[in-house]
Coordinates of C-alpha atoms in Angstrom, one line a residue:
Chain A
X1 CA 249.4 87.9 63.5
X2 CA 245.5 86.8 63.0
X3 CA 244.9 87.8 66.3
X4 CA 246.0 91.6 66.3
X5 CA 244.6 92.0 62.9
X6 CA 240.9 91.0 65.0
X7 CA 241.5 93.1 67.9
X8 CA 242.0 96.1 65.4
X9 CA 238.1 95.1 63.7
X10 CA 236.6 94.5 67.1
X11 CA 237.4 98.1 68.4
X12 CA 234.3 99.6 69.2
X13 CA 233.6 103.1 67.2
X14 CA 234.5 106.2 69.6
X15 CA 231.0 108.4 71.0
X16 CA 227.6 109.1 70.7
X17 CA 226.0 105.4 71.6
X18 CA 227.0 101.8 71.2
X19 CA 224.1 100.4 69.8
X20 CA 225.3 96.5 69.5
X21 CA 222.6 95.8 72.5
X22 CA 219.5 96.7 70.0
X23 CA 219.8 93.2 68.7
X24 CA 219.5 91.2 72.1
X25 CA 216.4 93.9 72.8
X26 CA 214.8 93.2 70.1
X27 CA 215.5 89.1 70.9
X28 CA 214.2 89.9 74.3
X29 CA 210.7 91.5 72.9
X30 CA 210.4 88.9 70.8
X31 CA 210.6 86.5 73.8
X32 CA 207.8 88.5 75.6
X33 CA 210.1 90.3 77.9
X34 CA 208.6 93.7 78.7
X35 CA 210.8 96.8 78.6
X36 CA 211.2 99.0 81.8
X37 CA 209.0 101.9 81.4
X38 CA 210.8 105.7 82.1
X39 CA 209.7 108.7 83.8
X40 CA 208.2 110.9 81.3
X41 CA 206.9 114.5 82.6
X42 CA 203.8 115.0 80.8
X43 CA 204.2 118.3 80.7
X44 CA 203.0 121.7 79.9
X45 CA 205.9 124.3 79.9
X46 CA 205.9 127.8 78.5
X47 CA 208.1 131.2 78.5
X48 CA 207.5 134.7 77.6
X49 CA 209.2 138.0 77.3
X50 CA 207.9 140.4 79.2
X51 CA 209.5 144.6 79.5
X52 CA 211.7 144.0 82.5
X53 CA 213.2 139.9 81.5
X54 CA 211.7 136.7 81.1
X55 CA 208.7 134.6 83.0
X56 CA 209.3 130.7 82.5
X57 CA 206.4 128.4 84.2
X58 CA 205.5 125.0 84.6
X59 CA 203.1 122.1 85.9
X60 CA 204.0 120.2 88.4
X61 CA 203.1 116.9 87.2
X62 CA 205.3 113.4 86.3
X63 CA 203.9 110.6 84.8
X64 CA 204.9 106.9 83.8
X65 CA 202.2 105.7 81.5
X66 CA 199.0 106.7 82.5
X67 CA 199.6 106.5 86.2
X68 CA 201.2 109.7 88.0
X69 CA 204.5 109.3 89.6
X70 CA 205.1 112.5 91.3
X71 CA 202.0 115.2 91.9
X72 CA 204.8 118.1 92.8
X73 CA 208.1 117.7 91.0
X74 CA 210.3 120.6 89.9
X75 CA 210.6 121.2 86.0
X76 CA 212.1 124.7 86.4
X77 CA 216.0 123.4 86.6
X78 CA 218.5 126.3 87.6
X79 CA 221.3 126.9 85.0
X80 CA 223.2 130.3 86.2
X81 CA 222.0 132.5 88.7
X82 CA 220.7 134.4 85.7
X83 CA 219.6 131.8 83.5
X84 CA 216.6 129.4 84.2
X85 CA 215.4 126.3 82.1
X86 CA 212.1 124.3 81.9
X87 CA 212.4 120.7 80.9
X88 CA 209.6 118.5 78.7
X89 CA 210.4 114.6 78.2
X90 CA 212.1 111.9 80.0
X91 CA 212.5 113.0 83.0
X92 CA 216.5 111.5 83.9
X93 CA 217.4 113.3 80.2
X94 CA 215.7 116.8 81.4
X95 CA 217.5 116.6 85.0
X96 CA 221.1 115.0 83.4
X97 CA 221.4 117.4 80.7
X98 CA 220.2 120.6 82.8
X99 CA 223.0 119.4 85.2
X100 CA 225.8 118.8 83.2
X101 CA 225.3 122.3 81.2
X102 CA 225.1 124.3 84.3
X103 CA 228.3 122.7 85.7
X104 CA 229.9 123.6 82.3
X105 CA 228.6 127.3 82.7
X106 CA 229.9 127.5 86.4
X107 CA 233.2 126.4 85.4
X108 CA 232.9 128.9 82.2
X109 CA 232.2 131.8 84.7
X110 CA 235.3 131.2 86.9
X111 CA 237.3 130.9 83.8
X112 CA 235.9 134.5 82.3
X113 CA 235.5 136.1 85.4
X114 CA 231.5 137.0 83.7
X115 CA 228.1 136.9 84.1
X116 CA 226.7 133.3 82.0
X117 CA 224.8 134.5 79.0
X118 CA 222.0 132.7 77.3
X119 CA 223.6 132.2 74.2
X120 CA 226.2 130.0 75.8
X121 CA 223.9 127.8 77.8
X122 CA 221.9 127.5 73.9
X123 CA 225.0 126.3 72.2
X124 CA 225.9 123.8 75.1
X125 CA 222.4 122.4 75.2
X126 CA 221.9 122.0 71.4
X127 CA 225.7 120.8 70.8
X128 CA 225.1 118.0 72.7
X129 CA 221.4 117.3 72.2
X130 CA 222.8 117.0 68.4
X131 CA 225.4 115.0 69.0
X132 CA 223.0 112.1 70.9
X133 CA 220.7 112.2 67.2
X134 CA 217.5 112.5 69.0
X135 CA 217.8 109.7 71.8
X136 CA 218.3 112.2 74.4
X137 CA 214.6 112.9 75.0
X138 CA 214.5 116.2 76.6
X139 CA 212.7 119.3 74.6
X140 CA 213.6 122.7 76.8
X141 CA 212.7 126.3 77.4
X142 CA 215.5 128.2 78.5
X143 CA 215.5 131.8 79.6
X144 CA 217.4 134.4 81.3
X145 CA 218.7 138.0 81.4
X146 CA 222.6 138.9 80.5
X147 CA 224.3 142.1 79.7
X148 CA 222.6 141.5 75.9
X149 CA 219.3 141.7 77.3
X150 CA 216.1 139.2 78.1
X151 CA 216.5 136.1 75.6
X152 CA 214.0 133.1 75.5
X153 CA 214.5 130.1 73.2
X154 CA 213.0 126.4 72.9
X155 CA 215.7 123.7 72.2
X156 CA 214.4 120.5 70.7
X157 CA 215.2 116.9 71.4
X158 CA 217.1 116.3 67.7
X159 CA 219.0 119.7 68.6
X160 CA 217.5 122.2 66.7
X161 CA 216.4 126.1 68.6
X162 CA 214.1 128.7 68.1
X163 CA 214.5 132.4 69.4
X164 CA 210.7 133.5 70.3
X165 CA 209.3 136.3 72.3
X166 CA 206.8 133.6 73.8
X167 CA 207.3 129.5 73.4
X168 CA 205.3 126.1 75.1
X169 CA 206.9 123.1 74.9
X170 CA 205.1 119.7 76.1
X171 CA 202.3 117.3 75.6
X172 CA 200.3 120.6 77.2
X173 CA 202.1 122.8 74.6
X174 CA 198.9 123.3 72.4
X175 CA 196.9 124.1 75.2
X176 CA 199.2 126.3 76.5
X177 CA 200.1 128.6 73.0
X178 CA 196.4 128.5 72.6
X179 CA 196.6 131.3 75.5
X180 CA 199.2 133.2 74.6
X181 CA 198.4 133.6 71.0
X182 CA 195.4 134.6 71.9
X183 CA 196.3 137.3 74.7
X184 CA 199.9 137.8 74.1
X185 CA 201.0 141.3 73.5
X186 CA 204.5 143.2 74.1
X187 CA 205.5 145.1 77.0
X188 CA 203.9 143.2 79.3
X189 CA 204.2 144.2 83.1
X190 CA 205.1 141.9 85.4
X191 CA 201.8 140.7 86.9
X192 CA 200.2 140.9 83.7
X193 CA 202.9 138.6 82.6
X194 CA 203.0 136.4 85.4
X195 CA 198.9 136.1 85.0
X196 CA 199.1 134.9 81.4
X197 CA 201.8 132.2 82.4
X198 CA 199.2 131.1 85.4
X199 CA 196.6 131.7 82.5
X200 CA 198.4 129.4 79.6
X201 CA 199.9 126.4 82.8
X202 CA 196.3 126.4 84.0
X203 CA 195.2 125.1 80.6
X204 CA 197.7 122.7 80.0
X205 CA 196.8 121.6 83.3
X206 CA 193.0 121.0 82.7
X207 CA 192.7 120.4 79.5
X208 CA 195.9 117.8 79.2
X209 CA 196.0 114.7 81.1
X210 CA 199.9 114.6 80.8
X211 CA 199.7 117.7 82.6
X212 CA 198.4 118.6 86.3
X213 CA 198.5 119.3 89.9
X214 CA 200.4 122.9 90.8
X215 CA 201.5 126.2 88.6
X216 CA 205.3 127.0 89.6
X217 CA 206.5 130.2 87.8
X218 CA 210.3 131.9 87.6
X219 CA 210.8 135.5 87.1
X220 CA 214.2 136.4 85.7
X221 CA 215.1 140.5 85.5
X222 CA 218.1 142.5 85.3
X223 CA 220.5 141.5 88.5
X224 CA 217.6 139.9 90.2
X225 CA 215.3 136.5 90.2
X226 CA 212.2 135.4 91.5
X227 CA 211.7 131.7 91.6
X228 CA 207.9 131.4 92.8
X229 CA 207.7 127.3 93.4
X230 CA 204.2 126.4 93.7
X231 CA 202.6 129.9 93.2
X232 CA 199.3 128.4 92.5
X233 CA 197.5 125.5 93.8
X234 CA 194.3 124.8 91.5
X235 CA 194.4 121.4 92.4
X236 CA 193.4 120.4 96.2
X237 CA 192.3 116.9 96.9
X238 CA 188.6 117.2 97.0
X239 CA 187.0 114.6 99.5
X240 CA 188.6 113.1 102.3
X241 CA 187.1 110.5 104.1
X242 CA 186.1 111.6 107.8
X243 CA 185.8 108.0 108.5
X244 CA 189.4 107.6 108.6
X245 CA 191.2 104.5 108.2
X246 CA 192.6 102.0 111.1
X247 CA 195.5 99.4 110.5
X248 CA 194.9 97.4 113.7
X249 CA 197.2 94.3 114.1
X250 CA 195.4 91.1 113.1
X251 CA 193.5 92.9 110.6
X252 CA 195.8 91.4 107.7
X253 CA 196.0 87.5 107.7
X254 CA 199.0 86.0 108.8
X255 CA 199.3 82.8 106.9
X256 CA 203.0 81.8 108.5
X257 CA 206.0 83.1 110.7
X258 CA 209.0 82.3 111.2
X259 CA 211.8 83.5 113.1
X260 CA 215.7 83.9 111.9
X261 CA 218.0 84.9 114.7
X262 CA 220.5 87.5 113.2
X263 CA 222.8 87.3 116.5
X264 CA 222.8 84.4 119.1
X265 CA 221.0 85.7 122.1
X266 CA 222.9 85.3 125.2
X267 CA 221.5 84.9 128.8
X268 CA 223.3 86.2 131.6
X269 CA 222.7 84.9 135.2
X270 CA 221.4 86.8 138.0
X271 CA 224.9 86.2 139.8
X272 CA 226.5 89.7 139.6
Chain B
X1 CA 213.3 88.4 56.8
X2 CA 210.4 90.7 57.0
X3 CA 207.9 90.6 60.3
X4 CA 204.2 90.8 58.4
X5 CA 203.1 94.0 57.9
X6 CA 200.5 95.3 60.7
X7 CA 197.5 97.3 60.4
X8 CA 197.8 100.9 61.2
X9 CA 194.2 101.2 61.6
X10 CA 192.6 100.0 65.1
X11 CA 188.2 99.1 65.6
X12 CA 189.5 100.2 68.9
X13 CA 190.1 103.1 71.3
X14 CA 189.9 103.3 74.9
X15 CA 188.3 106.6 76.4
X16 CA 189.3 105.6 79.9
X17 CA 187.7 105.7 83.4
X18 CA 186.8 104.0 86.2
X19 CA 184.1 101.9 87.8
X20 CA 183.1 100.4 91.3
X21 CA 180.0 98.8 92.6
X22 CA 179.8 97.6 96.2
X23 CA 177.0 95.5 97.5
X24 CA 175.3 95.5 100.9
X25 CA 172.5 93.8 102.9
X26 CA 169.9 95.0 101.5
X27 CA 171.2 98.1 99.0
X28 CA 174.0 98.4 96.3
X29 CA 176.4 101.1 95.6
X30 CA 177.3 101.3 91.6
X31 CA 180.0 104.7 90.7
X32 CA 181.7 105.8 87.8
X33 CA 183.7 108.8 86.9
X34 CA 182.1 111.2 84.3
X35 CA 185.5 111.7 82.2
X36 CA 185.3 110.7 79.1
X37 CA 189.1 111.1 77.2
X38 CA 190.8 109.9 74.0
X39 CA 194.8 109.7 74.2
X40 CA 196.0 112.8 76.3
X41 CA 192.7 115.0 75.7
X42 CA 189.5 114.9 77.4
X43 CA 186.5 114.8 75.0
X44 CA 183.9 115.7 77.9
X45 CA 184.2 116.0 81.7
X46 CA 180.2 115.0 81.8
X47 CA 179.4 111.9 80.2
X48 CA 177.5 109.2 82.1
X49 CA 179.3 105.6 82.4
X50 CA 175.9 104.5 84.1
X51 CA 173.0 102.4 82.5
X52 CA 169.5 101.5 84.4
X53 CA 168.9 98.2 82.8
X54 CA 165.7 97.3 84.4
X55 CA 164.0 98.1 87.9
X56 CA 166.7 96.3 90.0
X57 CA 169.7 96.3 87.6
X58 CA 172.1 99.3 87.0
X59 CA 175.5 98.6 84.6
X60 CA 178.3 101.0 84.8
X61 CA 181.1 100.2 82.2
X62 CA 184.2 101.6 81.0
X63 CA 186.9 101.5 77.8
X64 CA 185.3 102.2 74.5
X65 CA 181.7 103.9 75.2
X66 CA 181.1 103.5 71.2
X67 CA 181.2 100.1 72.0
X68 CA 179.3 100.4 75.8
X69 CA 176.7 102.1 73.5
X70 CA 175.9 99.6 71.1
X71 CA 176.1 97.0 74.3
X72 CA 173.8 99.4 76.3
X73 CA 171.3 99.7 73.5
X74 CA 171.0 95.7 72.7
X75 CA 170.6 94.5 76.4
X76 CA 167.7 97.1 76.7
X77 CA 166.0 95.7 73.5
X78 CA 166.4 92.2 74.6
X79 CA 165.0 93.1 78.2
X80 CA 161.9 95.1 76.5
X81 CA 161.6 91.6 74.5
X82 CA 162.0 89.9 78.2
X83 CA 159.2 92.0 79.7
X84 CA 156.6 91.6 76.4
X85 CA 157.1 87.8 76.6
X86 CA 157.1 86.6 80.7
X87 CA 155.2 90.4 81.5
X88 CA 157.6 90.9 84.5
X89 CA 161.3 92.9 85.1
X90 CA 164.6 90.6 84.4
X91 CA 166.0 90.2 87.9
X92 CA 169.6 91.1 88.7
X93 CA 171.2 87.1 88.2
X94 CA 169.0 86.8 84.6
X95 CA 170.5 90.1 83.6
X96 CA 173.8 89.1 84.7
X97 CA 174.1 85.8 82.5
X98 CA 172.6 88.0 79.4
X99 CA 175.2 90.6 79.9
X100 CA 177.9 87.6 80.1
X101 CA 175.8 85.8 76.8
X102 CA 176.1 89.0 74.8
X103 CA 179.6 89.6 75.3
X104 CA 180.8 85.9 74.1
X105 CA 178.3 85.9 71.6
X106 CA 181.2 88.7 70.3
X107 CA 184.1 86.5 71.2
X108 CA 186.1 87.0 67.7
X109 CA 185.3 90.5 67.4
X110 CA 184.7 91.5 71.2
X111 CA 182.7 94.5 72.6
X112 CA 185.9 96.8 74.6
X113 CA 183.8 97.2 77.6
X114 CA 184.6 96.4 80.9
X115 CA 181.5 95.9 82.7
X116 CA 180.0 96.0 86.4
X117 CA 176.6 94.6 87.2
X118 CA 174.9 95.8 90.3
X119 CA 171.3 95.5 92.2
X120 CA 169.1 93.6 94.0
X121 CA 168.9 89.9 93.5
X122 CA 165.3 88.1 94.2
X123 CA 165.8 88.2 97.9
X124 CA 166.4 91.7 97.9
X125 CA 170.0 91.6 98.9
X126 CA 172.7 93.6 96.9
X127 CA 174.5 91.6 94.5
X128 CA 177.2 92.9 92.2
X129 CA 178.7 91.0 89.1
X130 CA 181.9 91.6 87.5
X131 CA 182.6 90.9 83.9
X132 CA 185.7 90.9 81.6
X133 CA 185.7 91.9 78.1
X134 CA 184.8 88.5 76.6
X135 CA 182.1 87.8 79.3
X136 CA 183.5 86.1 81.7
X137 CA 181.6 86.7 85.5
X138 CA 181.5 86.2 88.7
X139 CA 179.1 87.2 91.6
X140 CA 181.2 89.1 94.0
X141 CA 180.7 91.7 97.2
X142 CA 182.4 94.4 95.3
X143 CA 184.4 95.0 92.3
X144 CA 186.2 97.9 90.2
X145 CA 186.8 98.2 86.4
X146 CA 188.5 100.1 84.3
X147 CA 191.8 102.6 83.9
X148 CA 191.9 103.3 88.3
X149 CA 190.4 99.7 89.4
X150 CA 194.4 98.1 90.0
X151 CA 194.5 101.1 92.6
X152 CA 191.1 101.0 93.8
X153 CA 190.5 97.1 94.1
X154 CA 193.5 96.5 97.0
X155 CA 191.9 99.4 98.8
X156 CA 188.3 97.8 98.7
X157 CA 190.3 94.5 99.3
X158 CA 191.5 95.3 102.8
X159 CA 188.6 97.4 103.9
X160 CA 185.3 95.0 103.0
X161 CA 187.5 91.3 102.8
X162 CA 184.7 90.0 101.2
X163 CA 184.9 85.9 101.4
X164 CA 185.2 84.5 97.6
X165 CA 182.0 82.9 96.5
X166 CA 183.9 79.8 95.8
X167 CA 184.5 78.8 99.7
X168 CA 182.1 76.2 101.3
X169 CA 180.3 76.7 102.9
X170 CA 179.0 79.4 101.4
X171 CA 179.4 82.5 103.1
X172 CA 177.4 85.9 102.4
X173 CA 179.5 87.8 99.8
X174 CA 177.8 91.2 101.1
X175 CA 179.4 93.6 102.9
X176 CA 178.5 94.8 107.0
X177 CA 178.8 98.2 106.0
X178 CA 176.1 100.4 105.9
X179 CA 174.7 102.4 102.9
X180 CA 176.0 105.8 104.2
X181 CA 179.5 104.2 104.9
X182 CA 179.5 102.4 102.4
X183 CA 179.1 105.5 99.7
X184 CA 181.6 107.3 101.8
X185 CA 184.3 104.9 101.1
X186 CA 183.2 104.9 97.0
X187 CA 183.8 108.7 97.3
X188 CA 187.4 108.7 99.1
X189 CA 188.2 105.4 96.9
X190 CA 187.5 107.6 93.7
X191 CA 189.4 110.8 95.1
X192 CA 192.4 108.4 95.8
X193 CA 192.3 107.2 92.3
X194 CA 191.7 110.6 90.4
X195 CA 195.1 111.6 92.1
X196 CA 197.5 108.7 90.9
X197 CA 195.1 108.0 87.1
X198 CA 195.5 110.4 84.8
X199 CA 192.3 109.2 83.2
X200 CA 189.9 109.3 86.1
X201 CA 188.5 112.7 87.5
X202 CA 186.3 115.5 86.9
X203 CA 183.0 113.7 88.8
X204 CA 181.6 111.1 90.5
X205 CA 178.4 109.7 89.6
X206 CA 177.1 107.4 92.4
X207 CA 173.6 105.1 91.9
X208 CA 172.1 103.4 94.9
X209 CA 169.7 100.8 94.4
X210 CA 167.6 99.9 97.6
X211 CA 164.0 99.1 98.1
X212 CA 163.1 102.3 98.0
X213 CA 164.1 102.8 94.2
X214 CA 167.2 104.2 92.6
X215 CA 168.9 107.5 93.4
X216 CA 171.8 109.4 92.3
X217 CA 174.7 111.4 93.7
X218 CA 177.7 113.2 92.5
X219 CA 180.9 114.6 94.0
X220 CA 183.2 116.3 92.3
X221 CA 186.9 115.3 91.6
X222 CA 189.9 116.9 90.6
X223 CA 189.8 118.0 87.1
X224 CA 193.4 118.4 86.1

């Protein structure tokens, strides 16, 4: 009978995370053992409303540290074919939750028979950001055009949203809202719009070092989208060597060799 | 039990960058970036890394320039003092062991500079000297500092294989290369770096010190 009444205490308490491995990290740092860095996008991402829908945009740039990991990755994540979303933070939390909420809307769709709106992709995000306290790192700009109209909103990592007619989100985000305070107005057009997102990127892009390399942008109107992946290159790689570089063999020092045969090597006889 | 309580207050702060110096026969190639940052901002895309310490010396140094500053500022003092008492130029190996003597006299409470020394030694062949915080140094053929130097240093590694100064006998640390090839590589070495270090970019500032004197180039680099 003492052991059933442990089992019962040693259950382990049902979702969010199991945090009995904090102890043993902690043990670990204590020991000198370095963590594994993660994939955070620097990140300058912004959003406006403009008179026909929504323009999202974003930098191109992921770092780890202070070293940059990828100089072209994708932070504009599809949600519905009407619904777009721009991811700042750890990169595998941006791309995971993005995922999962888009499946969830595709499955929503066939069970409505409707077009996703905004609203729903909102409440799945924030539900679950919530319900993971903070830990999943991922702060978003989602936007898109339903039946209601043009919505844009920023969801933060803890779970919380804001309904705004322009938002930045990001280590780039200052840089970026410094623009569109400045030269925002309503009723944009759509290449004065799409301008003012090159406008606010490009300064998250040169004046943040989290943020760099391309502009890509995503127009969202009524029945139609316009996903414009690398729409400006600011960035090109300025010198390149005319020189050229040559890898001949023996120009690295062998030190040893050895040989493993995988398979034993057979010889046949001339006799056939 | 509690772990003690740390400050929240740092002497320190590192405003990044990067710097190379490579020496040849008879000239040496010292660059640095111009990019001077503080955590994820920049603070000015033209500040100048690079220090003429006498005729035939040039220091280019990076991590915290308040510190470089004051660094800068006492090796030019004690090298006016030099030039009153023995009325001639410090040459390139005296500057090096005062550079490495003024960083350990700061061992407790070190200068955050990561130093490169580069000219002419006595003979008139390039000599560059590489330094760690504390003052440590070594004569070398080349060398890179700072935030982009674990990217640049393997590249210099397999493209000048310069023989350590420790092998006897000794062999010339210089590199074959020649001045114009030599600057080439500093350039495409710094683009290279300014793609993958957030911290490096913006420009190139590139001294070469020959017989002829000192003279300066720049290139520009990406500025994102």
């Amino acid at each position: 009978m003492g052991v059933l009444v442990k089992e019962a205490i040693d259950v382990p308490p049902k979702g969010g995370f199991n945090f009995d491995l904090c102890r043993r990290n902690e043990m670990l740092l204590k020991k000198g053992v370095q963590a594994p860095s993660f994939r955070k996008t620097g990140t300058t991402i912004v959003g406006l409303v403009f008179q026909d829908g929504v323009i999202l945009g974003a930098d191109t740039r992921a770092t780890e540290g202070p070293i940059v990991c990828d100089k072209n990755c994708e932070k504009i994540h599809y949600m519905a074919p009407n619904i777009y979303c721009c991811g700042a933070g750890t990169a595998a939390d941006t791309e995971a939750v993005t995922d999962m909420v888009s499946s969830q809307l595709q499955l929503h769709r066939y069970a409505t028979g409707r077009e996703s709106r905004v609203v729903t992709a909102l409440t799945l995000l924030k539900s679950h950001l919530f319900s993971y306290q903070g830990y999943v790192s991922a702060a978003l700009v989602l936007g898109g055009v339903d039946v209601t109209g043009p919505h844009l909103h920023t969801i933060y990592p803890h779970g919380s949203t804001d309904t705004l007619p322009f938002a930045t989100m990001g280590s780039g985000s200052l840089a970026a809202m410094a623009i569109f305070e400045s030269k925002y107005r309503e009723g944009l057009s759509r290449e004065e719009g799409i301008r003012l997102v090159c406008e606010a990127i490009c300064s998250g892009i040169f004046n943040d070092l989290g943020s760099g390399s391309n502009v890509d942008v995503c127009v969202i109107t009524k029945g139609h989208k316009d996903y414009l992946r690398n729409h400006m290159l600011p960035n090109p790689r300025t010198y390149v060597s005319s020189k050229g570089y040559s890898f001949a063999k023996g120009q690295t020092e062998v030190l040893s060799t050895k040989i493993m045969p995988l398979r034993e090597k057979v010889e046949l006889g001339r006799d056939v | 039990m509690a772990s003690k309580q740390h400050a929240n207050w740092s002497p320190y702060d590192n405003n990044g960058g990067t710097c190379v110096a490579i020496a040849g026969s008879d000239y040496c190639v010292i660059a640095a970036d111009t990019r001077m940052s503080t955590g994820y901002s920049i603070l000015t895309r033209e500040y100048s890394k690079i220090c003429k310490l006498a005729d035939k010396s040039v220091m280019a140094s990076s991590g915290f320039q308040a510190d470089v500053k004051a660094l800068q500022k006492n090796l030019a003092a004690r090298h006016l003092i030099y030039q009153h008492q023995h009325n001639k130029q410090m040459s390139c190996p005296a500057m090096a062991q005062l550079l490495s003597n003024t960083l350990y006299y700061k061992r407790f409470f070190p200068y955050y500079a990561f130093n490169v020394l580069g000219g002419l030694d006595s003979e008139g062949k390039g000599c560059v000297f590489t330094y760690d915080a504390v003052g440590s140094y070594e004569r070398v053929g080349y060398s890179a500092q700072g935030s982009g130097s674990t990217l640049i240093m393997p590249v210099l590694d397999n493209q000048l294989k310069s023989p350590s100064p420790l092998l006897l006998p000794a062999k010339d640390a210089v590199t074959p290369l020649s001045e114009m090839e030599a600057v080439d590589l500093v350039k495409d070495v710094f683009a290279s770096a300014t793609e993958r270090d957030i911290y490096t970019g913006d420009r190139v500032e590139i001294v070469i010190v020959n017989a002829g004197g000192i003279r300066r180039e720049y290139t520009d680099l990406r500025k994102d």
